Tab-separated table of N, CA and C in Angstrom:
chain	number	residue	atom	x	y	z
A	25	MET	N	118.889	100.358	129.816
A	25	MET	CA	119.988	99.483	130.145
A	25	MET	C	119.467	98.311	130.953
A	26	ALA	N	120.036	97.194	130.751
A	26	ALA	CA	119.594	95.987	131.452
A	26	ALA	C	120.677	95.549	132.433
A	27	LEU	N	120.243	95.031	133.539
A	27	LEU	CA	121.173	94.501	134.547
A	27	LEU	C	121.243	92.996	134.408
A	28	LEU	N	122.440	92.478	134.341
A	28	LEU	CA	122.659	91.034	134.271
A	28	LEU	C	123.273	90.584	135.582
A	29	ARG	N	122.690	89.577	136.180
A	29	ARG	CA	123.228	89.049	137.433
A	29	ARG	C	123.664	87.616	137.193
A	30	THR	N	124.941	87.380	137.321
A	30	THR	CA	125.477	86.032	137.153
A	30	THR	C	126.529	85.795	138.213
A	31	ALA	N	126.431	84.705	138.914
A	31	ALA	CA	127.418	84.248	139.902
A	31	ALA	C	127.816	85.356	140.858
A	32	GLY	N	126.858	86.076	141.372
A	32	GLY	CA	127.156	87.075	142.381
A	32	GLY	C	127.649	88.404	141.831
A	33	ARG	N	127.841	88.506	140.560
A	33	ARG	CA	128.275	89.777	139.988
A	33	ARG	C	127.125	90.420	139.228
A	34	THR	N	127.121	91.722	139.231
A	34	THR	CA	126.114	92.475	138.498
A	34	THR	C	126.813	93.236	137.380
A	35	ALA	N	126.357	93.060	136.186
A	35	ALA	CA	126.942	93.754	135.038
A	35	ALA	C	125.851	94.543	134.328
A	36	VAL	N	126.260	95.630	133.781
A	36	VAL	CA	125.332	96.459	133.032
A	36	VAL	C	125.584	96.227	131.548
A	37	SER	N	124.543	95.828	130.841
A	37	SER	CA	124.718	95.601	129.408
A	37	SER	C	124.154	96.793	128.638
A	38	ALA	N	124.701	97.009	127.493
A	38	ALA	CA	124.248	98.112	126.639
A	38	ALA	C	122.905	97.743	126.030
A	39	PRO	N	122.102	98.740	125.732
A	39	PRO	CA	120.818	98.445	125.083
A	39	PRO	C	121.068	97.874	123.687
A	40	PRO	N	120.135	97.090	123.189
A	40	PRO	CA	120.330	96.519	121.847
A	40	PRO	C	120.425	97.616	120.801
A	41	ARG	N	121.340	97.385	119.853
A	41	ARG	CA	121.544	98.400	118.808
A	41	ARG	C	120.398	98.355	117.810
A	42	THR	N	119.786	99.495	117.636
A	42	THR	CA	118.760	99.637	116.605
A	42	THR	C	119.059	100.918	115.841
A	43	SER	N	118.608	100.925	114.645
A	43	SER	CA	118.802	102.108	113.821
A	43	SER	C	117.908	103.229	114.319
A	44	ARG	N	118.331	104.452	114.102
A	44	ARG	CA	117.486	105.587	114.472
A	44	ARG	C	116.212	105.603	113.659
A	45	LEU	N	116.234	104.967	112.503
A	45	LEU	CA	115.068	104.955	111.638
A	45	LEU	C	114.062	103.877	112.032
A	46	GLY	N	114.430	103.004	112.927
A	46	GLY	CA	113.511	101.958	113.342
A	46	GLY	C	113.835	100.634	112.691
A	47	ARG	N	113.086	99.620	113.095
A	47	ARG	CA	113.337	98.274	112.618
A	47	ARG	C	112.971	98.087	111.159
A	48	ASP	N	111.909	98.690	110.729
A	48	ASP	CA	111.354	98.395	109.416
A	48	ASP	C	111.634	99.473	108.375
A	49	PHE	N	112.738	100.186	108.504
A	49	PHE	CA	112.960	101.276	107.547
A	49	PHE	C	113.217	100.746	106.143
A	50	TRP	N	113.739	99.540	106.002
A	50	TRP	CA	113.925	98.976	104.662
A	50	TRP	C	112.583	98.702	103.997
A	51	LEU	N	111.581	98.352	104.804
A	51	LEU	CA	110.243	98.150	104.263
A	51	LEU	C	109.703	99.456	103.684
A	52	GLY	N	109.969	100.555	104.354
A	52	GLY	CA	109.546	101.855	103.834
A	52	GLY	C	110.182	102.158	102.491
A	53	TYR	N	111.479	101.870	102.363
A	53	TYR	CA	112.144	102.067	101.074
A	53	TYR	C	111.549	101.159	100.008
A	54	ALA	N	111.257	99.919	100.355
A	54	ALA	CA	110.701	98.979	99.379
A	54	ALA	C	109.309	99.411	98.929
A	55	LEU	N	108.517	99.967	99.843
A	55	LEU	CA	107.164	100.372	99.483
A	55	LEU	C	107.133	101.673	98.684
A	56	THR	N	108.116	102.545	98.866
A	56	THR	CA	108.134	103.791	98.102
A	56	THR	C	108.894	103.662	96.783
A	57	LEU	N	109.600	102.565	96.588
A	57	LEU	CA	110.362	102.380	95.358
A	57	LEU	C	109.504	102.411	94.095
A	58	PRO	N	108.337	101.751	94.047
A	58	PRO	CA	107.523	101.847	92.821
A	58	PRO	C	107.099	103.272	92.493
A	59	ALA	N	106.715	104.042	93.496
A	59	ALA	CA	106.323	105.440	93.246
A	59	ALA	C	107.522	106.244	92.758
A	60	PHE	N	108.672	105.984	93.322
A	60	PHE	CA	109.884	106.685	92.896
A	60	PHE	C	110.217	106.353	91.441
A	61	VAL	N	110.077	105.099	91.067
A	61	VAL	CA	110.359	104.684	89.689
A	61	VAL	C	109.382	105.364	88.727
A	62	VAL	N	108.118	105.456	89.103
A	62	VAL	CA	107.125	106.106	88.244
A	62	VAL	C	107.451	107.587	88.092
A	63	VAL	N	107.810	108.257	89.186
A	63	VAL	CA	108.139	109.682	89.102
A	63	VAL	C	109.367	109.899	88.233
A	64	VAL	N	110.372	109.066	88.407
A	64	VAL	CA	111.570	109.196	87.568
A	64	VAL	C	111.223	108.935	86.109
A	65	GLY	N	110.409	107.921	85.863
A	65	GLY	CA	110.072	107.577	84.486
A	65	GLY	C	109.186	108.595	83.797
A	66	LEU	N	108.268	109.201	84.536
A	66	LEU	CA	107.324	110.110	83.915
A	66	LEU	C	107.719	111.580	84.014
A	67	VAL	N	108.609	111.924	84.923
A	67	VAL	CA	108.964	113.329	85.118
A	67	VAL	C	110.454	113.563	84.867
A	68	ALA	N	111.290	112.885	85.609
A	68	ALA	CA	112.727	113.184	85.568
A	68	ALA	C	113.354	112.815	84.220
A	69	TYR	N	113.027	111.658	83.672
A	69	TYR	CA	113.634	111.268	82.403
A	69	TYR	C	113.252	112.224	81.267
A	70	PRO	N	111.969	112.540	81.058
A	70	PRO	CA	111.646	113.493	79.986
A	70	PRO	C	112.247	114.870	80.212
A	71	LEU	N	112.318	115.308	81.469
A	71	LEU	CA	112.918	116.602	81.754
A	71	LEU	C	114.410	116.592	81.410
A	72	GLY	N	115.090	115.539	81.808
A	72	GLY	CA	116.515	115.426	81.477
A	72	GLY	C	116.757	115.301	79.988
A	73	TYR	N	115.902	114.543	79.308
A	73	TYR	CA	116.058	114.389	77.865
A	73	TYR	C	115.799	115.697	77.134
A	74	ALA	N	114.806	116.466	77.592
A	74	ALA	CA	114.536	117.772	76.980
A	74	ALA	C	115.718	118.709	77.182
A	75	PHE	N	116.326	118.670	78.369
A	75	PHE	CA	117.515	119.498	78.598
A	75	PHE	C	118.655	119.059	77.681
A	76	TRP	N	118.841	117.751	77.505
A	76	TRP	CA	119.894	117.252	76.618
A	76	TRP	C	119.647	117.717	75.178
A	77	LEU	N	118.395	117.678	74.749
A	77	LEU	CA	118.084	118.153	73.397
A	77	LEU	C	118.307	119.656	73.258
A	78	SER	N	118.115	120.413	74.350
A	78	SER	CA	118.322	121.855	74.278
A	78	SER	C	119.796	122.218	74.122
A	79	LEU	N	120.669	121.288	74.385
A	79	LEU	CA	122.110	121.527	74.230
A	79	LEU	C	122.600	121.170	72.834
A	80	GLN	N	121.690	120.873	71.939
A	80	GLN	CA	122.074	120.460	70.595
A	80	GLN	C	121.407	121.358	69.553
A	81	ASP	N	122.024	121.404	68.377
A	81	ASP	CA	121.449	122.101	67.232
A	81	ASP	C	120.830	121.026	66.349
A	82	ILE	N	119.504	120.919	66.400
A	82	ILE	CA	118.804	119.850	65.694
A	82	ILE	C	117.824	120.459	64.709
A	83	LYS	N	117.894	120.014	63.495
A	83	LYS	CA	116.907	120.357	62.480
A	83	LYS	C	115.911	119.208	62.419
A	84	VAL	N	114.667	119.506	62.058
A	84	VAL	CA	113.639	118.483	62.020
A	84	VAL	C	114.031	117.405	61.022
A	85	GLY	N	114.063	116.165	61.487
A	85	GLY	CA	114.401	115.038	60.638
A	85	GLY	C	115.892	114.858	60.422
A	86	GLY	N	116.718	115.727	60.999
A	86	GLY	CA	118.156	115.626	60.798
A	86	GLY	C	118.873	115.171	62.053
A	87	GLN	N	120.160	115.006	61.908
A	87	GLN	CA	121.005	114.599	63.027
A	87	GLN	C	121.385	115.823	63.849
A	88	GLY	N	121.374	115.684	65.157
A	88	GLY	CA	121.735	116.781	66.036
A	88	GLY	C	123.227	116.943	66.185
A	89	GLN	N	123.638	118.183	66.436
A	89	GLN	CA	125.050	118.469	66.676
A	89	GLN	C	125.147	119.158	68.029
A	90	PHE	N	125.999	118.646	68.914
A	90	PHE	CA	126.132	119.189	70.252
A	90	PHE	C	126.777	120.577	70.184
A	91	ILE	N	126.093	121.588	70.767
A	91	ILE	CA	126.640	122.946	70.785
A	91	ILE	C	126.729	123.507	72.204
A	92	GLY	N	126.435	122.679	73.204
A	92	GLY	CA	126.551	123.122	74.593
A	92	GLY	C	125.507	124.165	74.942
A	93	LEU	N	125.928	125.228	75.592
A	93	LEU	CA	125.021	126.286	76.027
A	93	LEU	C	124.808	127.351	74.953
A	94	GLY	N	125.144	127.051	73.714
A	94	GLY	CA	125.004	128.015	72.624
A	94	GLY	C	123.571	128.461	72.391
A	95	ASN	N	122.623	127.541	72.508
A	95	ASN	CA	121.213	127.922	72.345
A	95	ASN	C	120.790	128.914	73.424
A	96	TYR	N	121.226	128.684	74.641
A	96	TYR	CA	120.871	129.588	75.737
A	96	TYR	C	121.547	130.947	75.580
A	97	ALA	N	122.796	130.950	75.124
A	97	ALA	CA	123.487	132.217	74.892
A	97	ALA	C	122.786	133.018	73.804
A	98	ARG	N	122.376	132.349	72.716
A	98	ARG	CA	121.667	133.046	71.644
A	98	ARG	C	120.325	133.572	72.127
A	99	LEU	N	119.659	132.806	72.956
A	99	LEU	CA	118.357	133.196	73.474
A	99	LEU	C	118.446	134.408	74.393
A	100	LEU	N	119.461	134.455	75.229
A	100	LEU	CA	119.556	135.508	76.241
A	100	LEU	C	120.396	136.709	75.817
A	101	LEU	N	121.363	136.520	74.929
A	101	LEU	CA	122.350	137.575	74.693
A	101	LEU	C	122.345	138.168	73.288
A	102	GLU	N	122.011	137.418	72.279
A	102	GLU	CA	122.092	137.928	70.910
A	102	GLU	C	120.823	138.700	70.557
A	103	SER	N	120.907	140.020	70.609
A	103	SER	CA	119.712	140.844	70.383
A	103	SER	C	119.260	140.841	68.923
A	104	GLU	N	120.114	140.496	67.976
A	104	GLU	CA	119.706	140.459	66.574
A	104	GLU	C	119.037	139.139	66.199
A	105	SER	N	119.033	138.177	67.106
A	105	SER	CA	118.371	136.901	66.866
A	105	SER	C	116.857	137.090	66.906
A	106	ARG	N	116.136	136.386	66.013
A	106	ARG	CA	114.683	136.503	65.957
A	106	ARG	C	114.035	136.019	67.243
A	107	ILE	N	114.583	134.993	67.836
A	107	ILE	CA	113.966	134.413	69.021
A	107	ILE	C	114.225	135.252	70.278
A	108	TYR	N	115.215	136.124	70.211
A	108	TYR	CA	115.543	136.977	71.369
A	108	TYR	C	114.340	137.825	71.775
A	109	GLY	N	113.752	138.540	70.826
A	109	GLY	CA	112.604	139.395	71.137
A	109	GLY	C	111.380	138.597	71.557
A	110	LEU	N	111.159	137.463	70.905
A	110	LEU	CA	110.023	136.621	71.268
A	110	LEU	C	110.156	136.092	72.692
A	111	PHE	N	111.363	135.691	73.055
A	111	PHE	CA	111.584	135.148	74.395
A	111	PHE	C	111.323	136.209	75.457
A	112	TRP	N	111.906	137.396	75.294
A	112	TRP	CA	111.738	138.421	76.321
A	112	TRP	C	110.305	138.941	76.354
A	113	ASN	N	109.610	138.931	75.230
A	113	ASN	CA	108.196	139.294	75.240
A	113	ASN	C	107.387	138.263	76.025
A	114	SER	N	107.688	136.981	75.834
A	114	SER	CA	106.956	135.953	76.571
A	114	SER	C	107.273	135.996	78.062
A	115	VAL	N	108.493	136.380	78.423
A	115	VAL	CA	108.833	136.546	79.841
A	115	VAL	C	108.016	137.692	80.431
A	116	LYS	N	107.900	138.786	79.687
A	116	LYS	CA	107.135	139.933	80.168
A	116	LYS	C	105.654	139.586	80.321
A	117	VAL	N	105.076	138.918	79.320
A	117	VAL	CA	103.663	138.546	79.382
A	117	VAL	C	103.418	137.575	80.543
A	118	THR	N	104.308	136.625	80.738
A	118	THR	CA	104.162	135.671	81.836
A	118	THR	C	104.231	136.370	83.187
A	119	ALA	N	105.166	137.304	83.346
A	119	ALA	CA	105.282	138.035	84.610
A	119	ALA	C	104.050	138.890	84.875
A	120	LEU	N	103.544	139.560	83.848
A	120	LEU	CA	102.330	140.363	84.016
A	120	LEU	C	101.121	139.497	84.349
A	121	TYR	N	100.972	138.380	83.660
A	121	TYR	CA	99.857	137.476	83.931
A	121	TYR	C	99.933	136.928	85.357
A	122	THR	N	101.121	136.518	85.773
A	122	THR	CA	101.291	135.966	87.120
A	122	THR	C	100.992	137.012	88.175
A	123	ALA	N	101.503	138.217	87.999
A	123	ALA	CA	101.249	139.286	88.969
A	123	ALA	C	99.769	139.639	89.017
A	124	GLY	N	99.129	139.735	87.860
A	124	GLY	CA	97.700	140.051	87.827
A	124	GLY	C	96.853	138.962	88.461
A	125	ALA	N	97.148	137.702	88.162
A	125	ALA	CA	96.392	136.594	88.739
A	125	ALA	C	96.591	136.530	90.251
A	126	LEU	N	97.820	136.739	90.683
A	126	LEU	CA	98.098	136.718	92.119
A	126	LEU	C	97.386	137.859	92.835
A	127	ALA	N	97.426	139.042	92.268
A	127	ALA	CA	96.742	140.184	92.892
A	127	ALA	C	95.232	139.974	92.908
A	128	GLY	N	94.676	139.465	91.826
A	128	GLY	CA	93.242	139.214	91.769
A	128	GLY	C	92.794	138.164	92.774
A	129	LYS	N	93.530	137.071	92.863
A	129	LYS	CA	93.182	136.024	93.832
A	129	LYS	C	93.319	136.535	95.258
A	130	PHE	N	94.354	137.303	95.518
A	130	PHE	CA	94.543	137.861	96.856
A	130	PHE	C	93.390	138.802	97.201
A	131	LEU	N	93.020	139.657	96.271
A	131	LEU	CA	91.934	140.607	96.513
A	131	LEU	C	90.599	139.891	96.743
A	132	ILE	N	90.278	138.930	95.899
A	132	ILE	CA	89.028	138.184	96.067
A	132	ILE	C	89.034	137.412	97.384
A	133	GLY	N	90.152	136.809	97.729
A	133	GLY	CA	90.243	136.062	98.981
A	133	GLY	C	90.091	136.950	100.202
A	134	MET	N	90.750	138.102	100.181
A	134	MET	CA	90.642	139.004	101.334
A	134	MET	C	89.238	139.575	101.466
A	135	VAL	N	88.617	139.969	100.359
A	135	VAL	CA	87.253	140.498	100.418
A	135	VAL	C	86.296	139.419	100.919
A	136	SER	N	86.438	138.194	100.430
A	136	SER	CA	85.588	137.101	100.895
A	136	SER	C	85.785	136.835	102.376
A	137	ALA	N	87.020	136.844	102.835
A	137	ALA	CA	87.296	136.593	104.249
A	137	ALA	C	86.706	137.686	105.127
A	138	VAL	N	86.847	138.933	104.720
A	138	VAL	CA	86.305	140.037	105.520
A	138	VAL	C	84.780	139.975	105.549
A	139	ILE	N	84.174	139.708	104.401
A	139	ILE	CA	82.707	139.639	104.350
A	139	ILE	C	82.193	138.478	105.195
A	140	LEU	N	82.809	137.314	105.067
A	140	LEU	CA	82.323	136.143	105.792
A	140	LEU	C	82.654	136.187	107.278
A	141	HIS	N	83.606	137.009	107.664
A	141	HIS	CA	83.942	137.142	109.082
A	141	HIS	C	83.045	138.173	109.765
A	142	SER	N	82.508	139.093	108.994
A	142	SER	CA	81.688	140.149	109.584
A	142	SER	C	80.297	139.610	109.931
A	143	GLN	N	79.587	140.354	110.717
A	143	GLN	CA	78.239	139.970	111.135
A	143	GLN	C	77.241	140.432	110.069
A	144	ILE	N	76.929	139.545	109.135
A	144	ILE	CA	75.966	139.865	108.081
A	144	ILE	C	74.810	138.884	108.158
A	145	ARG	N	73.705	139.252	107.515
A	145	ARG	CA	72.564	138.347	107.470
A	145	ARG	C	72.906	137.145	106.603
A	146	ALA	N	72.440	135.986	107.000
A	146	ALA	CA	72.643	134.726	106.265
A	146	ALA	C	74.127	134.390	106.118
A	147	ARG	N	74.890	134.661	107.163
A	147	ARG	CA	76.328	134.399	107.099
A	147	ARG	C	76.618	132.911	106.870
A	148	ARG	N	75.848	132.038	107.511
A	148	ARG	CA	76.063	130.600	107.325
A	148	ARG	C	75.776	130.180	105.883
A	149	PHE	N	74.755	130.767	105.288
A	149	PHE	CA	74.448	130.467	103.893
A	149	PHE	C	75.618	130.859	102.995
A	150	TRP	N	76.189	132.045	103.175
A	150	TRP	CA	77.302	132.505	102.334
A	150	TRP	C	78.547	131.664	102.563
A	151	ARG	N	78.780	131.246	103.803
A	151	ARG	CA	79.928	130.367	104.072
A	151	ARG	C	79.745	129.026	103.384
A	152	THR	N	78.535	128.498	103.433
A	152	THR	CA	78.255	127.228	102.751
A	152	THR	C	78.432	127.382	101.249
A	153	LEU	N	77.929	128.476	100.709
A	153	LEU	CA	78.047	128.730	99.286
A	153	LEU	C	79.511	128.824	98.847
A	154	LEU	N	80.360	129.323	99.726
A	154	LEU	CA	81.783	129.436	99.412
A	154	LEU	C	82.421	128.060	99.237
A	155	PHE	N	81.952	127.054	99.988
A	155	PHE	CA	82.580	125.736	99.936
A	155	PHE	C	81.928	124.784	98.941
A	156	VAL	N	80.895	125.193	98.240
A	156	VAL	CA	80.245	124.331	97.258
A	156	VAL	C	81.210	123.894	96.150
A	157	PRO	N	82.052	124.773	95.581
A	157	PRO	CA	82.973	124.299	94.529
A	157	PRO	C	83.935	123.214	95.000
A	158	TRP	N	84.271	123.194	96.279
A	158	TRP	CA	85.152	122.147	96.794
A	158	TRP	C	84.367	120.875	97.073
A	159	ALA	N	83.082	120.990	97.389
A	159	ALA	CA	82.290	119.831	97.769
A	159	ALA	C	81.768	119.052	96.571
A	160	ILE	N	81.479	119.714	95.472
A	160	ILE	CA	80.844	119.046	94.332
A	160	ILE	C	81.679	117.881	93.788
A	161	PRO	N	82.984	118.014	93.544
A	161	PRO	CA	83.718	116.856	93.021
A	161	PRO	C	83.696	115.648	93.954
A	162	ALA	N	83.756	115.874	95.262
A	162	ALA	CA	83.720	114.754	96.200
A	162	ALA	C	82.365	114.067	96.173
A	163	VAL	N	81.293	114.827	96.095
A	163	VAL	CA	79.947	114.247	96.058
A	163	VAL	C	79.738	113.472	94.755
A	164	VAL	N	80.164	114.024	93.644
A	164	VAL	CA	80.011	113.340	92.354
A	164	VAL	C	80.805	112.041	92.340
A	165	SER	N	82.031	112.060	92.841
A	165	SER	CA	82.818	110.823	92.849
A	165	SER	C	82.220	109.797	93.807
A	166	ALA	N	81.638	110.231	94.923
A	166	ALA	CA	80.991	109.296	95.841
A	166	ALA	C	79.791	108.631	95.180
A	167	PHE	N	78.945	109.418	94.509
A	167	PHE	CA	77.798	108.834	93.826
A	167	PHE	C	78.231	107.916	92.684
A	168	THR	N	79.308	108.251	92.001
A	168	THR	CA	79.823	107.394	90.936
A	168	THR	C	80.281	106.059	91.492
A	169	CYS	N	80.990	106.083	92.615
A	169	CYS	CA	81.452	104.840	93.241
A	169	CYS	C	80.283	104.005	93.726
A	170	ILE	N	79.282	104.647	94.299
A	170	ILE	CA	78.112	103.912	94.773
A	170	ILE	C	77.403	103.252	93.597
A	171	LYS	N	77.208	103.987	92.530
A	171	LYS	CA	76.514	103.440	91.363
A	171	LYS	C	77.329	102.318	90.722
A	172	ALA	N	78.627	102.478	90.643
A	172	ALA	CA	79.471	101.463	90.017
A	172	ALA	C	79.559	100.199	90.855
A	173	SER	N	79.379	100.311	92.170
A	173	SER	CA	79.507	99.135	93.029
A	173	SER	C	78.203	98.364	93.167
A	174	GLN	N	77.115	98.855	92.622
A	174	GLN	CA	75.852	98.124	92.688
A	174	GLN	C	75.893	96.948	91.725
A	175	PRO	N	75.425	95.799	92.173
A	175	PRO	CA	75.511	94.600	91.318
A	175	PRO	C	74.805	94.760	89.980
A	176	SER	N	73.701	95.471	89.926
A	176	SER	CA	72.977	95.602	88.665
A	176	SER	C	73.795	96.363	87.630
A	177	SER	N	74.538	97.365	88.061
A	177	SER	CA	75.331	98.123	87.092
A	177	SER	C	76.522	97.319	86.604
A	178	VAL	N	77.116	96.510	87.490
A	178	VAL	CA	78.243	95.680	87.074
A	178	VAL	C	77.759	94.612	86.105
A	179	ARG	N	76.610	94.010	86.401
A	179	ARG	CA	76.064	92.990	85.528
A	179	ARG	C	75.707	93.579	84.174
A	180	SER	N	75.178	94.798	84.159
A	180	SER	CA	74.788	95.393	82.886
A	180	SER	C	76.000	95.732	82.035
A	181	LEU	N	77.114	96.008	82.654
A	181	LEU	CA	78.330	96.269	81.888
A	181	LEU	C	78.953	94.981	81.371
A	182	ARG	N	78.742	93.884	82.101
A	182	ARG	CA	79.406	92.632	81.813
A	182	ARG	C	78.620	91.761	80.848
A	183	CYS	N	77.310	91.815	80.902
A	183	CYS	CA	76.472	90.884	80.151
A	183	CYS	C	76.085	91.420	78.781
A	184	ALA	N	75.816	90.501	77.917
A	184	ALA	CA	75.260	90.858	76.603
A	184	ALA	C	73.782	91.181	76.783
A	185	PRO	N	73.145	91.779	75.783
A	185	PRO	CA	71.729	92.140	75.925
A	185	PRO	C	70.826	90.944	76.205
A	186	SER	N	71.229	89.724	75.835
A	186	SER	CA	70.360	88.570	76.027
A	186	SER	C	70.573	87.875	77.366
A	187	CYS	N	71.408	88.458	78.248
A	187	CYS	CA	71.661	87.841	79.539
A	187	CYS	C	70.404	87.836	80.384
A	188	PRO	N	70.119	86.710	81.057
A	188	PRO	CA	68.965	86.694	81.954
A	188	PRO	C	69.258	87.514	83.205
A	189	GLY	N	68.267	88.162	83.698
A	189	GLY	CA	68.410	88.933	84.929
A	189	GLY	C	68.943	90.323	84.707
A	190	LYS	N	69.091	90.709	83.457
A	190	LYS	CA	69.592	92.057	83.197
A	190	LYS	C	68.459	93.039	83.388
A	191	PRO	N	68.684	94.132	84.132
A	191	PRO	CA	67.595	95.088	84.351
A	191	PRO	C	67.232	95.843	83.098
């Protein structure tokens, strides 16, 4: 709060009104708008269009007819439908695969953590070896950037074989 003194009187003025989001919150919206448009264009629109197509009875090359949730009802409820058995089999296989992969990753992770936490010979070597798969892509991309930024490599990509100064 600020104190204003005028002609012998003291008045208390309210603090200046600002948004809780700060002065530049519109700038944040403007800077994230392109990313939002890309996500909507590449993810949300195809997902919505696929859902719209799933609500129709469409033959290849023919005109679609809107049937609402009829495809989903046939998929989930009509046991004499050919796709009914295929769908529930794929649900079962997916659940088994997910459970097996999750259990395997959990088991490997816990065994690795216990081994690397215990007092074993060459513990630092094994810890380093554990992080090599994460380090290799970063090292390769760094060397690629270094090589691409060297003037000789840029010139060799840009020039014809008869260019002077080509290595």
